[in-house]
Tab-separated table of C-alpha atoms and ligand atoms in Angstrom:
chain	number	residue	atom	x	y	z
A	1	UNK	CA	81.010	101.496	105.229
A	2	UNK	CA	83.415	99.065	106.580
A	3	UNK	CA	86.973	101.036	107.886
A	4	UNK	CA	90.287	100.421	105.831
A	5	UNK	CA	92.319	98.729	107.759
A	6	UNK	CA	95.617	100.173	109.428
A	7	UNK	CA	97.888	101.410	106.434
A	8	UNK	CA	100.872	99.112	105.924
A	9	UNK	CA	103.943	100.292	107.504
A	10	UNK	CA	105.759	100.986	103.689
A	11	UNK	CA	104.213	102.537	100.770
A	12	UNK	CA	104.231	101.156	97.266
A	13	UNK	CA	105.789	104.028	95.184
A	14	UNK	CA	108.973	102.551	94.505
A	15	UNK	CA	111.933	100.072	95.973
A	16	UNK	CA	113.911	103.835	96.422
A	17	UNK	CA	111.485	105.016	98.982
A	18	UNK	CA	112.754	102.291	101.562
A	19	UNK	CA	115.513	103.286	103.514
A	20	UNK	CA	118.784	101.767	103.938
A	21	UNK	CA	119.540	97.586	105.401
A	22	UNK	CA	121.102	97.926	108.720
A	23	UNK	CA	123.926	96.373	107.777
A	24	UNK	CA	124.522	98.837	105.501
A	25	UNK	CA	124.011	101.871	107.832
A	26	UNK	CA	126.523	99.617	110.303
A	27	UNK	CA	129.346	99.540	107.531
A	28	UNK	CA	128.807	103.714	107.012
A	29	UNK	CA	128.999	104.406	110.855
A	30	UNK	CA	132.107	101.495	111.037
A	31	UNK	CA	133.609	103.708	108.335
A	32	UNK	CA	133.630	106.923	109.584
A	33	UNK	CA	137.063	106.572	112.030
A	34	UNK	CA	140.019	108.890	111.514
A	35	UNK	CA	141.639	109.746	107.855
A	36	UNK	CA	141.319	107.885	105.084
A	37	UNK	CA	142.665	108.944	101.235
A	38	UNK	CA	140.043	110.919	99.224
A	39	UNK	CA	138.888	109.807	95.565
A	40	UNK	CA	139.214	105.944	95.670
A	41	UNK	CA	142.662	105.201	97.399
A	42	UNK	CA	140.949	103.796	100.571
A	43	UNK	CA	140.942	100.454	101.915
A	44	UNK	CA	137.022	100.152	101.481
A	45	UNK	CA	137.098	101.152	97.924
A	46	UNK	CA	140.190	98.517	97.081
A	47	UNK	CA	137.911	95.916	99.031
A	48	UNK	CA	134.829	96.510	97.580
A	49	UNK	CA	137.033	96.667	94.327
A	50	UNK	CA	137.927	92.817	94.918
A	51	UNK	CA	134.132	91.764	95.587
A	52	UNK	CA	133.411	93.531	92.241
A	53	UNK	CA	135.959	91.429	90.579
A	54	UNK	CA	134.771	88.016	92.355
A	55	UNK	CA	131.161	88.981	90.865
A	56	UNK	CA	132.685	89.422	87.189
A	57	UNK	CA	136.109	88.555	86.983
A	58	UNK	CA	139.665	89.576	87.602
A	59	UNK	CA	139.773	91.646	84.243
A	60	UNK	CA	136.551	93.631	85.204
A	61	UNK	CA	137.153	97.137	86.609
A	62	UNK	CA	134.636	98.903	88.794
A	63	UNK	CA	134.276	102.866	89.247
A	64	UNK	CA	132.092	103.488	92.379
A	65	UNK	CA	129.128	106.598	91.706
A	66	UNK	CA	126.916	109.036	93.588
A	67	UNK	CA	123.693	108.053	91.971
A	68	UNK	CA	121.986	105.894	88.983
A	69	UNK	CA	121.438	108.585	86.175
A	70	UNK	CA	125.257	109.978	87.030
A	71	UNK	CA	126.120	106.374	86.803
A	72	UNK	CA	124.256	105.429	83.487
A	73	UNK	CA	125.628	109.090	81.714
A	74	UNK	CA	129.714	107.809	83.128
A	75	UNK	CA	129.223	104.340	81.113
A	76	UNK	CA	127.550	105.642	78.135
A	77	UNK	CA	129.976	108.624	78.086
A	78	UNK	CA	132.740	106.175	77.995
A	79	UNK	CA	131.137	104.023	75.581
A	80	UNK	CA	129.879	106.927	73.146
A	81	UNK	CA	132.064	107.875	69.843
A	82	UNK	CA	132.159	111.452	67.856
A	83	UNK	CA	128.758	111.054	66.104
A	84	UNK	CA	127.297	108.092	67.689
A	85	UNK	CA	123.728	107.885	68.800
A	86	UNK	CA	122.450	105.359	72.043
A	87	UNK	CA	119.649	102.933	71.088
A	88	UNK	CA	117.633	102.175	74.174
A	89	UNK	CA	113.711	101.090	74.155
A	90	UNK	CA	110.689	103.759	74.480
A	91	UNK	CA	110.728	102.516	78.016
A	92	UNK	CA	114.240	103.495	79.248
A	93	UNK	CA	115.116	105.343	82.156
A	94	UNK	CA	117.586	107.167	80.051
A	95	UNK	CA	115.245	108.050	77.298
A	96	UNK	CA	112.780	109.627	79.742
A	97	UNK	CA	113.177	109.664	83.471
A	98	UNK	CA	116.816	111.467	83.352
A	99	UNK	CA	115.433	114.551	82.434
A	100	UNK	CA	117.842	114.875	79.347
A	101	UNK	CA	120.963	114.465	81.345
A	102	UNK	CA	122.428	112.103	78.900
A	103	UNK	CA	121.447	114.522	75.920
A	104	UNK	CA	123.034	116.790	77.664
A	105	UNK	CA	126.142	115.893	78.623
A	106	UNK	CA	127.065	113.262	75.995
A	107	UNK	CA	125.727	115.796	73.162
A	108	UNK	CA	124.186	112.950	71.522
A	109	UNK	CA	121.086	111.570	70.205
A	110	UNK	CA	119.350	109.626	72.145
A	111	UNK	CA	116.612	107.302	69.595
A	112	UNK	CA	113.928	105.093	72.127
A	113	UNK	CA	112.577	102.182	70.302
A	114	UNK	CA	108.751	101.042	70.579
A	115	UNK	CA	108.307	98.240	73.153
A	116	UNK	CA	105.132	96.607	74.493
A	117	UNK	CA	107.577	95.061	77.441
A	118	UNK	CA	110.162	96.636	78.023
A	119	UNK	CA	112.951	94.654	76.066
A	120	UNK	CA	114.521	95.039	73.257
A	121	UNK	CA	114.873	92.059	70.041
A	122	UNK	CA	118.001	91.659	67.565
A	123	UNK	CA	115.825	92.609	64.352
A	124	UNK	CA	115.221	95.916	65.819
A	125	UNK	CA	118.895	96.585	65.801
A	126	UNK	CA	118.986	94.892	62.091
A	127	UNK	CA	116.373	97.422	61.073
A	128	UNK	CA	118.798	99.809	61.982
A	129	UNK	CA	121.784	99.008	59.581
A	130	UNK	CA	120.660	100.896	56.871
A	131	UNK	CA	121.940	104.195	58.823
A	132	UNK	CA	125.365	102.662	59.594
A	133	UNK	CA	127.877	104.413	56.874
A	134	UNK	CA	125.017	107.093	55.709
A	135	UNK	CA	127.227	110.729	56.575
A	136	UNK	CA	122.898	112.152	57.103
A	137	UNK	CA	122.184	109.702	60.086
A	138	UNK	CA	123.499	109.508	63.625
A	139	UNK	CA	125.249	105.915	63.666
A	140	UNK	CA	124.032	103.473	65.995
A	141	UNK	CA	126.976	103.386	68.656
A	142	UNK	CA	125.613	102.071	72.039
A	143	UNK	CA	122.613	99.758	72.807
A	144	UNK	CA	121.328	100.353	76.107
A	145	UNK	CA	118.946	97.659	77.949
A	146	UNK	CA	117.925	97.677	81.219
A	147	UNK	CA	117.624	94.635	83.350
A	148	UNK	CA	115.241	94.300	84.951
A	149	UNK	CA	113.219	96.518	82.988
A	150	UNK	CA	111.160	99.802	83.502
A	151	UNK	CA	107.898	97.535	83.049
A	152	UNK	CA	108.899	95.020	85.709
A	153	UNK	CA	110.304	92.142	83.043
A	154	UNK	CA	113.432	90.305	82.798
A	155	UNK	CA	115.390	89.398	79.706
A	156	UNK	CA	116.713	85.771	80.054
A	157	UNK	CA	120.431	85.288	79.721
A	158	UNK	CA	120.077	84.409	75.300
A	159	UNK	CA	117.585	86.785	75.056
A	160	UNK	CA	121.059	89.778	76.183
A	161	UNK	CA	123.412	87.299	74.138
A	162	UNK	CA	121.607	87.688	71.072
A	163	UNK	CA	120.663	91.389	71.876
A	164	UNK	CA	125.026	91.534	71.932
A	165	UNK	CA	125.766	89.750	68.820
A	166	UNK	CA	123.842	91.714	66.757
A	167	UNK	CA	125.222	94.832	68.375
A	168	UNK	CA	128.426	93.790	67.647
A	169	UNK	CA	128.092	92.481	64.638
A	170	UNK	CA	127.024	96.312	63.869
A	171	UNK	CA	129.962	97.337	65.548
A	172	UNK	CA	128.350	99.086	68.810
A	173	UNK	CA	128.940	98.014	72.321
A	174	UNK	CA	126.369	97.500	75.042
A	175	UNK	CA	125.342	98.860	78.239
A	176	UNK	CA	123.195	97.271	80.530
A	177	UNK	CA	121.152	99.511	82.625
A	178	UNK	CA	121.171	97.425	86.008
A	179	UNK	CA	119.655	99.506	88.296
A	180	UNK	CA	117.639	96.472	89.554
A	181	UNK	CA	120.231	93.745	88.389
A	182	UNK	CA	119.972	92.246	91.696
A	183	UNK	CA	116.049	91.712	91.292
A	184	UNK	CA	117.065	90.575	87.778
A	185	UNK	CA	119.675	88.044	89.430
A	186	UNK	CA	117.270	87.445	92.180
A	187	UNK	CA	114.640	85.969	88.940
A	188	UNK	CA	117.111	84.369	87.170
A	189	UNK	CA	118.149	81.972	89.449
A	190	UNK	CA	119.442	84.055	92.686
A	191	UNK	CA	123.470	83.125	92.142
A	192	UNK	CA	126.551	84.498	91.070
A	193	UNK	CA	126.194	82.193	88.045
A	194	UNK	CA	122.773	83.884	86.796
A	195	UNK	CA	124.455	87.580	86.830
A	196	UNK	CA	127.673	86.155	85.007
A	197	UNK	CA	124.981	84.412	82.387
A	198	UNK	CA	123.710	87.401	81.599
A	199	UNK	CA	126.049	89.659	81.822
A	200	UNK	CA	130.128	88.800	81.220
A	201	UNK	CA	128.770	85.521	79.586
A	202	UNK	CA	126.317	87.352	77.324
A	203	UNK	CA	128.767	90.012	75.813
A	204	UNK	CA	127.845	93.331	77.874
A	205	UNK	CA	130.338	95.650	77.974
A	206	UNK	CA	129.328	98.246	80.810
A	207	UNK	CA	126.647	97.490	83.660
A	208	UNK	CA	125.351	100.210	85.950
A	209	UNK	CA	125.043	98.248	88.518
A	210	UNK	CA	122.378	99.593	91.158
A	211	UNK	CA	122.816	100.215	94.915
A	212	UNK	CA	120.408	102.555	95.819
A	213	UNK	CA	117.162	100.587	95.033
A	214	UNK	CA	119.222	97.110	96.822
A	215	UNK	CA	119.536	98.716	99.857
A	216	UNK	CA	122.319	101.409	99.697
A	217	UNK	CA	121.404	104.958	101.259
A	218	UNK	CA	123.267	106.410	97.872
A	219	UNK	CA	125.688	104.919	95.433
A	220	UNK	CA	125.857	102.999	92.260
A	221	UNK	CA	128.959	101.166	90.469
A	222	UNK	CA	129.579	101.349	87.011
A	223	UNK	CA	131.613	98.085	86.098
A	224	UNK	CA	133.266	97.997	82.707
A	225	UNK	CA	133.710	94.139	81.535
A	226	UNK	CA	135.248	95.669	78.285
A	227	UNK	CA	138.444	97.131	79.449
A	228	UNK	CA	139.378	99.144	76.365
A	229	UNK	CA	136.341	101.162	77.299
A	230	UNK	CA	137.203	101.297	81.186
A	231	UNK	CA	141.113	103.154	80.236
A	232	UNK	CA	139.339	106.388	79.974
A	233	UNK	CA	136.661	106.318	81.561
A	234	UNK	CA	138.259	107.335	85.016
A	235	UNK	CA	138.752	110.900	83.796
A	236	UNK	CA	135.353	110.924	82.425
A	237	UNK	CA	133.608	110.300	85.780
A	238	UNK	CA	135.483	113.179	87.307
A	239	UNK	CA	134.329	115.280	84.390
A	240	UNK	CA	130.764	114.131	84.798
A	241	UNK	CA	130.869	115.142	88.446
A	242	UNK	CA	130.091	111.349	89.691
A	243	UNK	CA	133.692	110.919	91.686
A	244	UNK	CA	132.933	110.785	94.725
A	245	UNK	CA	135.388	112.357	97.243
A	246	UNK	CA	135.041	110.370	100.919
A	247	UNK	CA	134.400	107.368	98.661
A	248	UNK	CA	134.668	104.994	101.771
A	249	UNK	CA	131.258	105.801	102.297
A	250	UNK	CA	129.819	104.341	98.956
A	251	UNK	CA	132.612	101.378	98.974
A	252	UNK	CA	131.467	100.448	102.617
A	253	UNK	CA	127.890	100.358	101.427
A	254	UNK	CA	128.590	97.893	98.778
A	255	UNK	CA	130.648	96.191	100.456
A	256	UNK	CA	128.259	95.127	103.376
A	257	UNK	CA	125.498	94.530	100.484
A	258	UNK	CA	127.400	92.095	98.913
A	259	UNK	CA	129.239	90.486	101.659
A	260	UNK	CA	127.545	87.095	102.061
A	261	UNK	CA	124.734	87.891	98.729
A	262	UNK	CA	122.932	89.888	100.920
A	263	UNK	CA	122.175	92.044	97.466
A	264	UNK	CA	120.652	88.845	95.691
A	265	UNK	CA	118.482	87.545	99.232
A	266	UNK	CA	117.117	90.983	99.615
A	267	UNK	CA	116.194	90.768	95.861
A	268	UNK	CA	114.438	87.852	96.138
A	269	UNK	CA	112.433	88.521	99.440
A	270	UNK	CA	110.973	91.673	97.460
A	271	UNK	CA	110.327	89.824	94.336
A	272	UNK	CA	108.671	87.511	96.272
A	273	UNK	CA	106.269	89.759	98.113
A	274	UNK	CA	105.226	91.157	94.667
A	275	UNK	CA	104.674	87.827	93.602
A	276	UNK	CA	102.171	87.571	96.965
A	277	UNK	CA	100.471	90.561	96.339
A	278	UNK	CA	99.637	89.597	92.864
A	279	UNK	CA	98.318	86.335	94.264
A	280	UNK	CA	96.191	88.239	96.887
A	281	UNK	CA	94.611	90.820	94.527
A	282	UNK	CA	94.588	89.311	91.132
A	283	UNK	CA	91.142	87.970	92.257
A	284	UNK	CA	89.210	91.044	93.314
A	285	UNK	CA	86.919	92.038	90.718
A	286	UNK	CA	87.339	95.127	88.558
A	287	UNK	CA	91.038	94.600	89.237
A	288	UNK	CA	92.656	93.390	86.006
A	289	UNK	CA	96.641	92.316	85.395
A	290	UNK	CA	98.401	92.025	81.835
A	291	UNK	CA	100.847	90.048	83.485
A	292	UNK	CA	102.071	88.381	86.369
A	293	UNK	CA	105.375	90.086	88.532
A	294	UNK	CA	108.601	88.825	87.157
A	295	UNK	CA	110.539	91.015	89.823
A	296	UNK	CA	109.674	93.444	92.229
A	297	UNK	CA	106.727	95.284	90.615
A	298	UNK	CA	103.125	94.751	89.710
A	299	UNK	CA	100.806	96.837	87.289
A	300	UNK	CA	97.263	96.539	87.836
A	301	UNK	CA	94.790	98.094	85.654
A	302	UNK	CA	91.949	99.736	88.338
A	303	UNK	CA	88.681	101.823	88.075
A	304	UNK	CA	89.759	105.113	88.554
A	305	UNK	CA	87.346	105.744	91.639
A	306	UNK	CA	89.935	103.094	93.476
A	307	UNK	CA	93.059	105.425	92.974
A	308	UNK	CA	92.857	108.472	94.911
A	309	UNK	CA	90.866	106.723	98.115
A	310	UNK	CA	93.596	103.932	98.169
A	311	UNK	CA	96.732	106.619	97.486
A	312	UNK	CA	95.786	108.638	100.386
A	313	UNK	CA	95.899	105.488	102.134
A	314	UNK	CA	99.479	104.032	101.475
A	315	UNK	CA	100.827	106.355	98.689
A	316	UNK	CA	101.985	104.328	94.906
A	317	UNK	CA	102.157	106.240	91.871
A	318	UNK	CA	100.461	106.295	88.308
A	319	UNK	CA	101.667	104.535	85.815
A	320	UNK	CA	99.357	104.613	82.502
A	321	UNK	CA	96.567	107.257	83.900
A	322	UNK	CA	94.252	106.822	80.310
A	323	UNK	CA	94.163	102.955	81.034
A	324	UNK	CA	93.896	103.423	85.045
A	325	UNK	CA	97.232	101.460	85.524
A	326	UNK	CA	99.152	101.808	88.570
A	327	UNK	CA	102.290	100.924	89.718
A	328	UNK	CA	102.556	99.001	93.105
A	329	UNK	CA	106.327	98.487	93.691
A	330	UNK	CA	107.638	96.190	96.921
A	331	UNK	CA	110.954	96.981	98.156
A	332	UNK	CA	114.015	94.633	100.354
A	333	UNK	CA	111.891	96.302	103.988
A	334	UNK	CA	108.315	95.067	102.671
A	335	UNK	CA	106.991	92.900	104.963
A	336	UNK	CA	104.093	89.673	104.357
A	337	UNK	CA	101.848	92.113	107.121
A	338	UNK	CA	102.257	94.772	104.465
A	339	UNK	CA	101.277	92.758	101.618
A	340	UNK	CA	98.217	91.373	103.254
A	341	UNK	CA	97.001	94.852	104.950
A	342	UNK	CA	97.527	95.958	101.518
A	343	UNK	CA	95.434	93.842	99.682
A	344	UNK	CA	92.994	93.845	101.970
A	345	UNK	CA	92.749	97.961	101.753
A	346	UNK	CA	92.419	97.111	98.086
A	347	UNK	CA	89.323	94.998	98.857
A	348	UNK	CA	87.258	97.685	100.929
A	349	UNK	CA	87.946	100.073	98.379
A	350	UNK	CA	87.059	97.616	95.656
A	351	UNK	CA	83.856	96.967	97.441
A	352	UNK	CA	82.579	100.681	98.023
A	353	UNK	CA	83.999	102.453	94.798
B	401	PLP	C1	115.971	101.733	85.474
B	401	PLP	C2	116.546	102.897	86.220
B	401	PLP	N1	117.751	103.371	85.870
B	401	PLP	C3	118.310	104.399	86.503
B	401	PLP	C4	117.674	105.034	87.545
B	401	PLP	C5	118.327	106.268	88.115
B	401	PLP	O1	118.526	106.343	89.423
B	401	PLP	P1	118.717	107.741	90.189
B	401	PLP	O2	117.356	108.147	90.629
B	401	PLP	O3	119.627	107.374	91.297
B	401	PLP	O4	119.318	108.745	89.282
B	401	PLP	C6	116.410	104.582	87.956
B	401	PLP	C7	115.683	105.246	89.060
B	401	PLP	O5	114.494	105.173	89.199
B	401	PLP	C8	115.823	103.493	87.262
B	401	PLP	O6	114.607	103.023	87.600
């Protein structure tokens, strides 16, 4: 039997197994001289406060977060009303990869809606009418997307718009789950422009905008583009335990990731290193794809005999175990080398199993 090769120097579970850009780790070391105000009234946090607003406008207002399910349970619990359910898709990260925390701490119904890709269209929110006014039915209150999705897609700017006018046209607001809005923003175009298109442009009202997975070490910003919803919603992230107390430390993390776009090039490098490894194993045979990457993920569909020999190799996780799909995620430290080793482990598996 031929050897594998050397194991690439990342794994593939996920874009939050990478550690933190240098330049990031530089701005929390530069931080950390003398005093500085707890809870927000630091320098950092008024600067990174300013970048927010260049990104969505002077009207925006940006609450900084510890992590992304305390940041997506702040926005919808300032988004949620007395009897109001959140609409998200099957897929969400909210409807199952928080564990309930939303459930929990909004005391509301969460409903998931089926989804072959991830997204969400306007009828399914027009099936939904029906319940609006019925005293028996939790009314439809907040639509939740996320962008990119769980399942590696990316709505396109119209595709949100429309997604927002029928919302409002039912009278809910939206929140846009943007855990990976920079790989979103890296697909769309990689500017300033493609977030604004589909975000302020498109009608959202509340992003999550993601950190961690960019290249943080920790942190998440919730940015409210509707400010009706952002009055309140300063008590509510104390009560939700997601104010941070040294906040410098998450404001001089953003603030290095999006001095200069370095959120949106890192974004692109990984989406573009998913896009090579699709390339370099879509060909290997008994290795099938639905679909080639959009952003920084790729689900192949694999004989089961490849998983655990290739796992113990350079670790990726499950993702539909009855069809053999796995998920192979690339993250802003994957290197070409990585790729290539990579698919070339792939191929001595592939070749004995
Ligand atoms: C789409 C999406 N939203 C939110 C989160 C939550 O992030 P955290 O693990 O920081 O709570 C994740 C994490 O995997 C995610 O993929």
């Amino acid at each position: 039997m031929v050897e594998m090769p050397p194991p690439p120097s990342c794994s593939f579970a996920s874009d939050n197994a990478a550690g933190a850009h240098p330049a990031v780790m530089e701005a929390l070391v530069a931080a950390n001289t003398g005093h500085a105000l707890a809870y927000g009234s630091d320098p950092w946090t008024a600067q990174v406060e300013d970048r927010f607003r260049e990104l969505f406008g002077p009207r925006s207002r940006t609450l900084l977060a510890w992590n992304g399910t305390g940041a997506n349970v702040l926005a919808l619990a300032s988004m949620i009303r007395p009897a109001d359910c959140v609409v998200a898709s099957q897929w969400a990260h909210i409807v199952v990869d928080e564990t309930g925390a939303p459930e929990r701490i909004l005391g509301a119904k969460l409903v998931g809606l089926p989804s072959t890709d991830g997204k969400l269209v306007p009828e399914q929110l027009h099936e939904l009418e029906h319940q609006i006014g019925v005293m028996h039915h939790a009314q439809p209150g907040v639509l939740s997307i996320t962008q990119s999705t769980e399942l590696g897609t990316v709505y396109t700017a119209d595709e949100v718009a429309s997604l927002c006018d029928e919302a409002h046209r039912l009278g809910m607001t939206v929140h846009l789950d943007g855990a990976r809005i920079a790989n979103a923003t890296a697909a769309l175009g990689g500017t300033v422009e493609a977030l604004r298109s589909f975000t302020v442009d498109a009608g959202v009202d509340v992003i999550s905008f993601g950190g961690t997975k960019a290249g943080l070490a920790f942190g998440e910003a919730v940015v409210y583009l509707n400010e009706a919803l952002a009055d309140r919603a300063v008590y509510i992230r104390k009560q939700v335990t997601q104010l941070p107390s040294k906040m410098r430390f998450v404001a001089a993390q953003f603030d290095a990731l999006l001095r200069d776009d370095l959120w949106i090039h890192l974004a692109e490098r990984s989406n573009s290193l998913a896009t090579r490894l699709h390339a370099a194993t879509a060909t290997i045979p008994g290795l099938h794809y639905d679909a080639a990457p959009e952003v920084n993920s790729v689900f192949p569909v694999l004989p089961p005999s490849w998983v655990a020999p290739l796992q113990s190799w350079c670790f990726f996780w499950p993702w539909d175990p009855a069809r053999g799909q796995v998920r192979w995620m690339t993250a802003w430290d994957t290197t070409e080398d990585d790729i290539d080793r990579f698919a070339a482990g792939v191929e001595v598996v592939a070749h004995y199993n």
